[in-house]
mmCIF file of C-alpha atoms and ligand atoms in Angstrom:
data_model
loop_
_atom_site.group_PDB
_atom_site.id
_atom_site.type_symbol
_atom_site.label_atom_id
_atom_site.label_comp_id
_atom_site.label_asym_id
_atom_site.label_seq_id
_atom_site.Cartn_x
_atom_site.Cartn_y
_atom_site.Cartn_z
ATOM 1 C CA MET J 20 19.995 1.679 -21.272
ATOM 2 C CA PRO J 21 19.505 1.398 -17.482
ATOM 3 C CA LYS J 22 19.307 -2.173 -16.227
ATOM 4 C CA ILE J 23 17.072 -3.433 -13.466
ATOM 5 C CA PHE J 24 17.368 -6.712 -11.606
ATOM 6 C CA VAL J 25 14.159 -8.220 -10.234
ATOM 7 C CA THR J 26 14.800 -10.844 -7.560
ATOM 8 C CA ARG J 27 11.712 -12.919 -8.326
ATOM 9 C CA LYS J 28 8.781 -13.055 -10.717
ATOM 10 C CA ILE J 29 6.261 -10.296 -9.912
ATOM 11 C CA PRO J 30 3.105 -9.231 -11.800
ATOM 12 C CA GLU J 31 3.614 -8.119 -15.407
ATOM 13 C CA ALA J 32 2.139 -4.681 -14.673
ATOM 14 C CA GLY J 33 5.344 -3.647 -12.907
ATOM 15 C CA ILE J 34 7.666 -5.163 -15.478
ATOM 16 C CA ASN J 35 5.753 -3.486 -18.323
ATOM 17 C CA LYS J 36 6.048 -0.150 -16.576
ATOM 18 C CA LEU J 37 9.829 -0.549 -16.392
ATOM 19 C CA HIS J 38 9.999 -1.565 -20.059
ATOM 20 C CA ASP J 39 7.827 1.420 -21.034
ATOM 21 C CA ALA J 40 10.291 3.690 -19.255
ATOM 22 C CA GLY J 41 12.976 2.289 -21.555
ATOM 23 C CA PHE J 42 14.721 0.077 -19.016
ATOM 24 C CA GLU J 43 16.135 -3.357 -19.559
ATOM 25 C CA VAL J 44 14.778 -5.814 -17.013
ATOM 26 C CA GLU J 45 16.457 -9.017 -15.932
ATOM 27 C CA MET J 46 14.750 -11.385 -13.592
ATOM 28 C CA ASN J 47 15.737 -14.264 -11.367
ATOM 29 C CA PRO J 48 15.020 -17.067 -13.881
ATOM 30 C CA VAL J 49 13.718 -19.503 -11.277
ATOM 31 C CA ASP J 50 10.567 -18.822 -9.311
ATOM 32 C CA LYS J 51 12.111 -19.265 -5.869
ATOM 33 C CA VAL J 52 13.763 -17.107 -3.220
ATOM 34 C CA LEU J 53 17.412 -16.468 -4.020
ATOM 35 C CA SER J 54 19.925 -17.270 -1.304
ATOM 36 C CA LYS J 55 22.340 -14.510 -0.383
ATOM 37 C CA GLU J 56 25.071 -16.213 -2.429
ATOM 38 C CA GLU J 57 22.807 -16.496 -5.446
ATOM 39 C CA LEU J 58 21.710 -12.886 -5.162
ATOM 40 C CA LEU J 59 25.330 -11.738 -4.879
ATOM 41 C CA HIS J 60 26.163 -13.869 -7.887
ATOM 42 C CA TYR J 61 23.572 -12.048 -10.000
ATOM 43 C CA LEU J 62 24.643 -8.613 -8.743
ATOM 44 C CA LYS J 63 28.362 -9.075 -8.703
ATOM 45 C CA ASP J 64 29.248 -7.526 -12.032
ATOM 46 C CA GLY J 65 27.734 -4.314 -10.736
ATOM 47 C CA GLU J 66 25.797 -3.836 -13.946
ATOM 48 C CA TYR J 67 22.425 -2.940 -12.441
ATOM 49 C CA ASP J 68 21.136 0.568 -11.863
ATOM 50 C CA ALA J 69 18.348 -0.656 -9.603
ATOM 51 C CA VAL J 70 17.159 -3.767 -7.835
ATOM 52 C CA LEU J 71 13.548 -4.683 -7.206
ATOM 53 C CA SER J 72 13.674 -6.829 -4.065
ATOM 54 C CA LEU J 73 11.168 -8.815 -2.031
ATOM 55 C CA LEU J 74 10.550 -9.086 1.692
ATOM 56 C CA THR J 75 12.039 -12.588 1.547
ATOM 57 C CA ASP J 76 15.414 -11.177 0.386
ATOM 58 C CA LYS J 77 17.789 -10.234 3.145
ATOM 59 C CA ILE J 78 19.281 -6.960 1.946
ATOM 60 C CA ASP J 79 22.250 -6.608 4.270
ATOM 61 C CA ALA J 80 25.574 -4.755 3.954
ATOM 62 C CA ASP J 81 27.119 -7.440 1.725
ATOM 63 C CA VAL J 82 24.239 -7.356 -0.735
ATOM 64 C CA LEU J 83 24.052 -3.550 -0.777
ATOM 65 C CA LYS J 84 27.797 -3.315 -1.429
ATOM 66 C CA GLY J 85 27.649 -6.244 -3.833
ATOM 67 C CA ALA J 86 25.229 -4.310 -6.035
ATOM 68 C CA GLY J 87 28.099 -1.981 -6.956
ATOM 69 C CA GLN J 88 28.598 1.725 -7.616
ATOM 70 C CA LYS J 89 25.975 2.054 -10.319
ATOM 71 C CA CYS J 90 23.090 0.865 -8.187
ATOM 72 C CA LYS J 91 20.985 3.756 -6.931
ATOM 73 C CA ILE J 92 17.967 2.065 -5.415
ATOM 74 C CA PHE J 93 16.572 -1.109 -3.912
ATOM 75 C CA ALA J 94 12.812 -0.895 -4.382
ATOM 76 C CA ASN J 95 11.309 -3.323 -1.891
ATOM 77 C CA TYR J 96 8.129 -4.983 -3.134
ATOM 78 C CA ALA J 97 6.447 -4.810 0.305
ATOM 79 C CA VAL J 98 5.052 -2.428 2.836
ATOM 80 C CA GLY J 99 7.496 -3.738 5.434
ATOM 81 C CA PHE J 100 11.229 -3.114 5.077
ATOM 82 C CA ASP J 101 12.603 -4.980 8.088
ATOM 83 C CA ASN J 102 14.521 -7.163 5.605
ATOM 84 C CA VAL J 103 16.709 -4.189 4.639
ATOM 85 C CA ASP J 104 19.676 -2.755 6.547
ATOM 86 C CA LEU J 105 18.608 0.890 6.303
ATOM 87 C CA ILE J 106 21.609 2.257 8.185
ATOM 88 C CA GLU J 107 24.031 0.596 5.811
ATOM 89 C CA ALA J 108 21.998 1.703 2.768
ATOM 90 C CA LYS J 109 22.160 5.290 3.963
ATOM 91 C CA LYS J 110 25.906 5.025 4.562
ATOM 92 C CA ILE J 111 26.490 3.725 1.041
ATOM 93 C CA GLY J 112 24.003 6.140 -0.473
ATOM 94 C CA ILE J 113 21.524 3.623 -1.875
ATOM 95 C CA MET J 114 17.868 4.643 -1.748
ATOM 96 C CA ILE J 115 15.328 2.242 -0.259
ATOM 97 C CA THR J 116 11.633 2.391 -1.064
ATOM 98 C CA ASN J 117 8.567 0.381 -0.087
ATOM 99 C CA THR J 118 4.984 0.044 -1.376
ATOM 100 C CA PRO J 119 2.680 1.567 1.244
ATOM 101 C CA GLY J 120 -0.915 2.687 0.767
ATOM 102 C CA VAL J 121 -1.828 0.470 -2.181
ATOM 103 C CA VAL J 122 -2.331 -2.620 -0.046
ATOM 104 C CA SER J 123 -4.087 -1.024 2.926
ATOM 105 C CA ASN J 124 -7.645 -1.991 1.941
ATOM 106 C CA THR J 125 -6.520 -5.473 0.993
ATOM 107 C CA VAL J 126 -4.670 -6.149 4.236
ATOM 108 C CA ALA J 127 -7.541 -4.646 6.236
ATOM 109 C CA GLU J 128 -9.951 -6.972 4.408
ATOM 110 C CA HIS J 129 -7.766 -9.960 5.232
ATOM 111 C CA THR J 130 -7.601 -8.800 8.837
ATOM 112 C CA PHE J 131 -11.402 -8.943 8.916
ATOM 113 C CA ALA J 132 -11.420 -12.261 7.086
ATOM 114 C CA LEU J 133 -9.313 -13.573 9.973
ATOM 115 C CA MET J 134 -11.298 -11.791 12.665
ATOM 116 C CA LEU J 135 -14.634 -13.047 11.336
ATOM 117 C CA ALA J 136 -13.273 -16.525 10.728
ATOM 118 C CA ILE J 137 -11.933 -16.943 14.249
ATOM 119 C CA ALA J 138 -14.983 -15.366 15.922
ATOM 120 C CA HIS J 139 -17.467 -17.365 13.836
ATOM 121 C CA ARG J 140 -15.343 -20.510 13.907
ATOM 122 C CA VAL J 141 -15.249 -20.722 10.117
ATOM 123 C CA SER J 142 -12.075 -22.800 9.705
ATOM 124 C CA GLU J 143 -12.979 -25.011 12.615
ATOM 125 C CA GLY J 144 -16.485 -25.516 11.195
ATOM 126 C CA ASP J 145 -15.040 -26.338 7.800
ATOM 127 C CA ARG J 146 -12.724 -28.962 9.331
ATOM 128 C CA PHE J 147 -15.688 -30.303 11.307
ATOM 129 C CA SER J 148 -17.849 -30.671 8.187
ATOM 130 C CA ARG J 149 -15.129 -32.318 6.148
ATOM 131 C CA ALA J 150 -14.424 -34.749 8.951
ATOM 132 C CA GLY J 151 -18.021 -35.972 8.615
ATOM 133 C CA LYS J 152 -18.912 -34.735 12.090
ATOM 134 C CA TYR J 153 -21.991 -32.741 11.099
ATOM 135 C CA HIS J 154 -25.024 -34.823 12.015
ATOM 136 C CA GLY J 155 -27.677 -32.098 12.207
ATOM 137 C CA TRP J 156 -28.321 -28.561 13.380
ATOM 138 C CA GLU J 157 -27.895 -28.047 17.087
ATOM 139 C CA PRO J 158 -28.639 -24.982 19.203
ATOM 140 C CA MET J 159 -25.331 -25.175 21.022
ATOM 141 C CA MET J 160 -22.989 -26.383 18.319
ATOM 142 C CA LEU J 161 -19.776 -24.453 17.539
ATOM 143 C CA LEU J 162 -20.893 -21.241 19.196
ATOM 144 C CA GLY J 163 -18.780 -18.225 18.373
ATOM 145 C CA THR J 164 -18.846 -14.515 19.085
ATOM 146 C CA ASP J 165 -20.296 -11.435 17.397
ATOM 147 C CA LEU J 166 -18.010 -8.616 16.323
ATOM 148 C CA SER J 167 -20.696 -5.982 16.481
ATOM 149 C CA GLY J 168 -20.797 -3.950 19.657
ATOM 150 C CA LYS J 169 -17.412 -5.289 20.760
ATOM 151 C CA THR J 170 -14.262 -3.302 21.380
ATOM 152 C CA LEU J 171 -11.654 -3.455 18.644
ATOM 153 C CA GLY J 172 -8.182 -2.473 19.806
ATOM 154 C CA VAL J 173 -5.810 -1.413 17.064
ATOM 155 C CA ILE J 174 -2.107 -1.278 17.893
ATOM 156 C CA GLY J 175 -0.401 0.868 15.256
ATOM 157 C CA LEU J 176 -2.633 3.354 13.443
ATOM 158 C CA GLY J 177 -0.770 3.664 10.137
ATOM 159 C CA HIS J 178 -2.254 3.217 6.658
ATOM 160 C CA ILE J 179 -3.390 -0.324 7.416
ATOM 161 C CA GLY J 180 -4.321 0.068 11.091
ATOM 162 C CA SER J 181 -6.519 3.056 10.333
ATOM 163 C CA ARG J 182 -8.303 1.109 7.564
ATOM 164 C CA VAL J 183 -8.926 -1.741 9.999
ATOM 165 C CA ALA J 184 -10.285 0.727 12.560
ATOM 166 C CA TYR J 185 -12.516 2.263 9.890
ATOM 167 C CA TYR J 186 -13.940 -1.086 8.771
ATOM 168 C CA GLY J 187 -14.443 -2.086 12.402
ATOM 169 C CA LYS J 188 -16.452 1.019 13.097
ATOM 170 C CA LYS J 189 -18.311 1.496 9.831
ATOM 171 C CA GLY J 190 -18.676 -2.128 8.825
ATOM 172 C CA PHE J 191 -19.248 -3.927 12.114
ATOM 173 C CA ASP J 192 -20.262 -1.191 14.505
ATOM 174 C CA MET J 193 -17.382 -1.927 16.836
ATOM 175 C CA ASN J 194 -16.051 0.484 19.438
ATOM 176 C CA VAL J 195 -12.542 1.360 18.383
ATOM 177 C CA ILE J 196 -9.638 2.120 20.682
ATOM 178 C CA TYR J 197 -6.077 2.451 19.482
ATOM 179 C CA TYR J 198 -2.496 2.943 20.494
ATOM 180 C CA ASP J 199 0.113 4.567 18.305
ATOM 181 C CA ILE J 200 3.288 6.511 19.044
ATOM 182 C CA LYS J 201 1.483 9.414 17.352
ATOM 183 C CA ARG J 202 -1.991 10.432 18.424
ATOM 184 C CA ASN J 203 -4.356 11.216 15.524
ATOM 185 C CA ASN J 204 -7.069 13.633 16.665
ATOM 186 C CA GLU J 205 -8.578 13.968 13.229
ATOM 187 C CA PHE J 206 -9.041 10.220 12.887
ATOM 188 C CA GLU J 207 -10.494 10.040 16.398
ATOM 189 C CA LYS J 208 -13.131 12.561 15.386
ATOM 190 C CA GLU J 209 -13.797 10.922 12.048
ATOM 191 C CA ILE J 210 -14.711 7.517 13.420
ATOM 192 C CA GLY J 211 -15.093 8.153 17.134
ATOM 193 C CA ALA J 212 -11.962 6.197 18.043
ATOM 194 C CA ILE J 213 -10.486 6.503 21.512
ATOM 195 C CA PHE J 214 -6.754 6.878 22.095
ATOM 196 C CA SER J 215 -4.982 4.670 24.639
ATOM 197 C CA GLU J 216 -1.785 5.953 26.215
ATOM 198 C CA THR J 217 -0.138 2.514 26.135
ATOM 199 C CA PRO J 218 -0.399 -0.757 24.215
ATOM 200 C CA GLU J 219 -1.114 -2.426 27.567
ATOM 201 C CA ASP J 220 -4.250 -0.337 27.953
ATOM 202 C CA VAL J 221 -5.473 -1.546 24.544
ATOM 203 C CA LEU J 222 -4.762 -5.155 25.517
ATOM 204 C CA LYS J 223 -6.708 -4.830 28.767
ATOM 205 C CA LYS J 224 -9.798 -3.253 27.248
ATOM 206 C CA SER J 225 -10.250 -4.965 23.883
ATOM 207 C CA ASP J 226 -12.322 -7.935 22.773
ATOM 208 C CA PHE J 227 -10.348 -8.078 19.536
ATOM 209 C CA VAL J 228 -6.759 -6.855 19.309
ATOM 210 C CA SER J 229 -5.259 -6.269 15.859
ATOM 211 C CA ILE J 230 -1.561 -5.561 15.392
ATOM 212 C CA HIS J 231 -0.356 -3.115 12.712
ATOM 213 C CA VAL J 232 3.098 -1.933 13.768
ATOM 214 C CA PRO J 233 6.304 -2.310 11.763
ATOM 215 C CA LEU J 234 8.923 -4.766 12.996
ATOM 216 C CA MET J 235 11.746 -2.934 14.767
ATOM 217 C CA ASP J 236 13.892 -3.687 17.818
ATOM 218 C CA SER J 237 11.297 -1.885 19.911
ATOM 219 C CA THR J 238 8.356 -3.935 18.622
ATOM 220 C CA LYS J 239 9.928 -7.395 18.674
ATOM 221 C CA HIS J 240 7.903 -9.554 21.109
ATOM 222 C CA LEU J 241 5.627 -6.621 21.843
ATOM 223 C CA ILE J 242 3.120 -9.400 22.504
ATOM 224 C CA ASN J 243 4.786 -11.694 25.031
ATOM 225 C CA ALA J 244 3.547 -13.953 27.835
ATOM 226 C CA ASP J 245 3.047 -11.065 30.274
ATOM 227 C CA ARG J 246 1.102 -8.965 27.808
ATOM 228 C CA LEU J 247 -1.051 -11.900 26.710
ATOM 229 C CA LYS J 248 -2.052 -12.266 30.363
ATOM 230 C CA MET J 249 -3.284 -8.680 30.351
ATOM 231 C CA MET J 250 -5.851 -9.503 27.671
ATOM 232 C CA LYS J 251 -9.411 -10.511 28.512
ATOM 233 C CA ARG J 252 -9.846 -14.260 28.738
ATOM 234 C CA ASP J 253 -12.443 -14.180 25.973
ATOM 235 C CA ALA J 254 -10.425 -11.884 23.705
ATOM 236 C CA TYR J 255 -8.965 -12.636 20.285
ATOM 237 C CA LEU J 256 -5.627 -11.590 18.845
ATOM 238 C CA VAL J 257 -5.112 -10.928 15.134
ATOM 239 C CA ASN J 258 -1.755 -10.293 13.475
ATOM 240 C CA THR J 259 -1.201 -9.327 9.850
ATOM 241 C CA SER J 260 1.969 -7.282 10.442
ATOM 242 C CA ARG J 261 5.185 -9.209 11.104
ATOM 243 C CA GLY J 262 5.609 -12.497 12.940
ATOM 244 C CA PRO J 263 8.358 -11.627 15.435
ATOM 245 C CA ILE J 264 6.083 -9.020 17.030
ATOM 246 C CA ILE J 265 4.445 -11.954 18.808
ATOM 247 C CA ASP J 266 6.360 -14.460 20.915
ATOM 248 C CA GLU J 267 4.892 -17.484 19.133
ATOM 249 C CA LYS J 268 5.643 -19.994 21.890
ATOM 250 C CA ALA J 269 3.985 -17.713 24.432
ATOM 251 C CA LEU J 270 0.981 -17.390 22.125
ATOM 252 C CA ALA J 271 0.686 -21.173 21.808
ATOM 253 C CA ASP J 272 0.815 -21.478 25.623
ATOM 254 C CA ALA J 273 -1.809 -18.773 26.051
ATOM 255 C CA LEU J 274 -4.144 -20.428 23.545
ATOM 256 C CA ARG J 275 -3.674 -23.897 24.990
ATOM 257 C CA ASN J 276 -4.247 -22.668 28.545
ATOM 258 C CA LYS J 277 -7.207 -20.490 27.533
ATOM 259 C CA ILE J 278 -5.476 -17.296 28.679
ATOM 260 C CA ILE J 279 -7.133 -15.819 25.580
ATOM 261 C CA ARG J 280 -9.930 -17.312 23.507
ATOM 262 C CA GLY J 281 -8.382 -17.377 20.086
ATOM 263 C CA ALA J 282 -5.940 -15.946 17.594
ATOM 264 C CA ALA J 283 -5.703 -15.566 13.846
ATOM 265 C CA ILE J 284 -2.322 -14.834 12.366
ATOM 266 C CA ASP J 285 -0.968 -14.383 8.862
ATOM 267 C CA VAL J 286 2.698 -13.971 9.772
ATOM 268 C CA PHE J 287 5.104 -16.103 11.758
ATOM 269 C CA GLU J 288 8.127 -15.582 13.930
ATOM 270 C CA HIS J 289 10.454 -17.780 11.871
ATOM 271 C CA GLU J 290 8.864 -17.849 8.414
ATOM 272 C CA PRO J 291 8.208 -20.087 6.676
ATOM 273 C CA ALA J 292 8.363 -22.275 9.805
ATOM 274 C CA ILE J 293 5.300 -22.256 12.049
ATOM 275 C CA GLU J 294 5.470 -23.067 15.741
ATOM 276 C CA PRO J 295 4.366 -26.748 15.845
ATOM 277 C CA GLU J 296 2.405 -26.173 19.051
ATOM 278 C CA LEU J 297 0.169 -23.701 17.205
ATOM 279 C CA MET J 298 -0.631 -26.258 14.520
ATOM 280 C CA LYS J 299 -2.151 -28.579 17.090
ATOM 281 C CA LEU J 300 -4.704 -26.044 18.309
ATOM 282 C CA GLU J 301 -8.269 -25.527 17.091
ATOM 283 C CA ASN J 302 -8.576 -21.966 18.432
ATOM 284 C CA VAL J 303 -6.078 -20.430 16.046
ATOM 285 C CA ILE J 304 -6.195 -19.661 12.334
ATOM 286 C CA LEU J 305 -2.932 -19.677 10.410
ATOM 287 C CA THR J 306 -2.743 -18.147 6.925
ATOM 288 C CA PRO J 307 0.567 -18.200 5.019
ATOM 289 C CA HIS J 308 1.487 -14.479 4.789
ATOM 290 C CA ILE J 309 -1.218 -13.753 2.203
ATOM 291 C CA ALA J 310 -2.834 -10.630 3.659
ATOM 292 C CA SER J 311 -1.848 -8.595 0.593
ATOM 293 C CA ALA J 312 -2.205 -11.480 -1.839
ATOM 294 C CA THR J 313 -4.991 -10.293 -4.104
ATOM 295 C CA GLU J 314 -4.493 -9.772 -7.817
ATOM 296 C CA GLU J 315 -5.381 -6.099 -7.426
ATOM 297 C CA ALA J 316 -2.977 -5.409 -4.557
ATOM 298 C CA ARG J 317 -0.060 -7.314 -6.031
ATOM 299 C CA ASP J 318 -0.452 -5.483 -9.366
ATOM 300 C CA LYS J 319 -0.480 -2.138 -7.576
ATOM 301 C CA MET J 320 2.586 -3.077 -5.542
ATOM 302 C CA ALA J 321 4.436 -3.985 -8.745
ATOM 303 C CA VAL J 322 3.511 -0.691 -10.400
ATOM 304 C CA LEU J 323 4.473 1.322 -7.326
ATOM 305 C CA ALA J 324 7.838 -0.427 -6.993
ATOM 306 C CA ALA J 325 8.454 0.326 -10.685
ATOM 307 C CA GLU J 326 7.458 3.983 -10.204
ATOM 308 C CA ASN J 327 9.931 4.297 -7.348
ATOM 309 C CA ILE J 328 12.699 2.936 -9.553
ATOM 310 C CA ILE J 329 11.767 5.197 -12.463
ATOM 311 C CA ALA J 330 11.796 8.289 -10.235
ATOM 312 C CA ALA J 331 15.151 7.362 -8.703
ATOM 313 C CA LEU J 332 16.778 6.761 -12.088
ATOM 314 C CA GLU J 333 15.370 10.028 -13.421
ATOM 315 C CA GLY J 334 17.135 11.789 -10.555
ATOM 316 C CA LYS J 335 13.892 12.542 -8.727
ATOM 317 C CA ARG J 336 12.888 11.722 -5.198
ATOM 318 C CA PRO J 337 11.056 8.369 -5.256
ATOM 319 C CA PRO J 338 7.507 8.710 -3.908
ATOM 320 C CA ASN J 339 8.002 6.051 -1.234
ATOM 321 C CA LEU J 340 11.516 6.743 -0.036
ATOM 322 C CA VAL J 341 12.116 5.123 3.357
ATOM 323 C CA GLU J 342 14.253 7.232 5.664
HETATM 324 C C1 LIG U 676 3.855 -7.804 3.234
HETATM 325 O O1 LIG U 676 4.014 -8.406 4.256
HETATM 326 C C2 LIG U 676 4.329 -6.475 3.041
HETATM 327 O O2 LIG U 676 5.086 -5.962 3.871
HETATM 328 O O3 LIG U 676 3.953 -5.889 2.013
HETATM 329 C C1 LIG U 677 -30.668 -21.029 11.572
HETATM 330 O O1 LIG U 677 -30.345 -21.702 10.594
HETATM 331 C C2 LIG U 677 -31.942 -20.371 11.706
HETATM 332 O O2 LIG U 677 -32.774 -20.492 10.782
HETATM 333 O O3 LIG U 677 -32.127 -19.727 12.748
#
């Protein structure tokens, strides 16, 4: 009976799917991230046919080799796969899959939760109320910004970015511009989005910038001090992709010096650490990498990861093979 190792507790829906397919499932018995040594310890007898891994597991050459000859697939329980050494996996012949599509609405909703919260000063207002500072309605108290009629700049028009653009247009009547390495004429027509030739152009023209690119060498620090300066002084930056895409120290400087008006981020450069300078600021919202953390999305991710494993072990091409 094929054996699967799951690196941390995930929703039952995925585990049940693996059991239904007739697989034996073993799970990290403690609900915490395994260190590389611990992960290698579990894998070292080479008894697993597949591993279901998380974005917090570093799947490098040692771990891929450590999984042994039998292991055909690492199914990453995430949209992102920057935690996996793809080149090494290819060399060894281990398939890597991710869980795209099923979380797009959820992450787009969280992106708007952040965008609305920073523009309408929701977190700041909540802190204000709890601190006992609310002494009566005032015409000029905690004034924020409308989304409607503003320009939303989307950098990276994949599954998630295009959902964000769609909600921006259809939900909040925003003007949408976008940058992507691939232009999407059909999408432009569908929602009246305008293509920018460069990310810089999006930064210069947008009132709200939302980042939806994968983390790669070419996107690390895509948002740095120079690019933050290109943004409008009253613009907001939102990031639900990966932390290292933004130079976090530069962002803290820009927010402190009012180079931009605000930011709302769900991901951090050195997770789980958060730049201490950001924590001191009122004009930033910090959520702990929860953009896909709804019951619905996490169930779907678990099922999709299981489906990828089942396909691979049945000798089929997994639906979400990363190449
Ligand atoms: C979450 O960050 C994911 O990549 O799914
Ligand atoms: C605000 O509370 C209003 O009634 O305008």
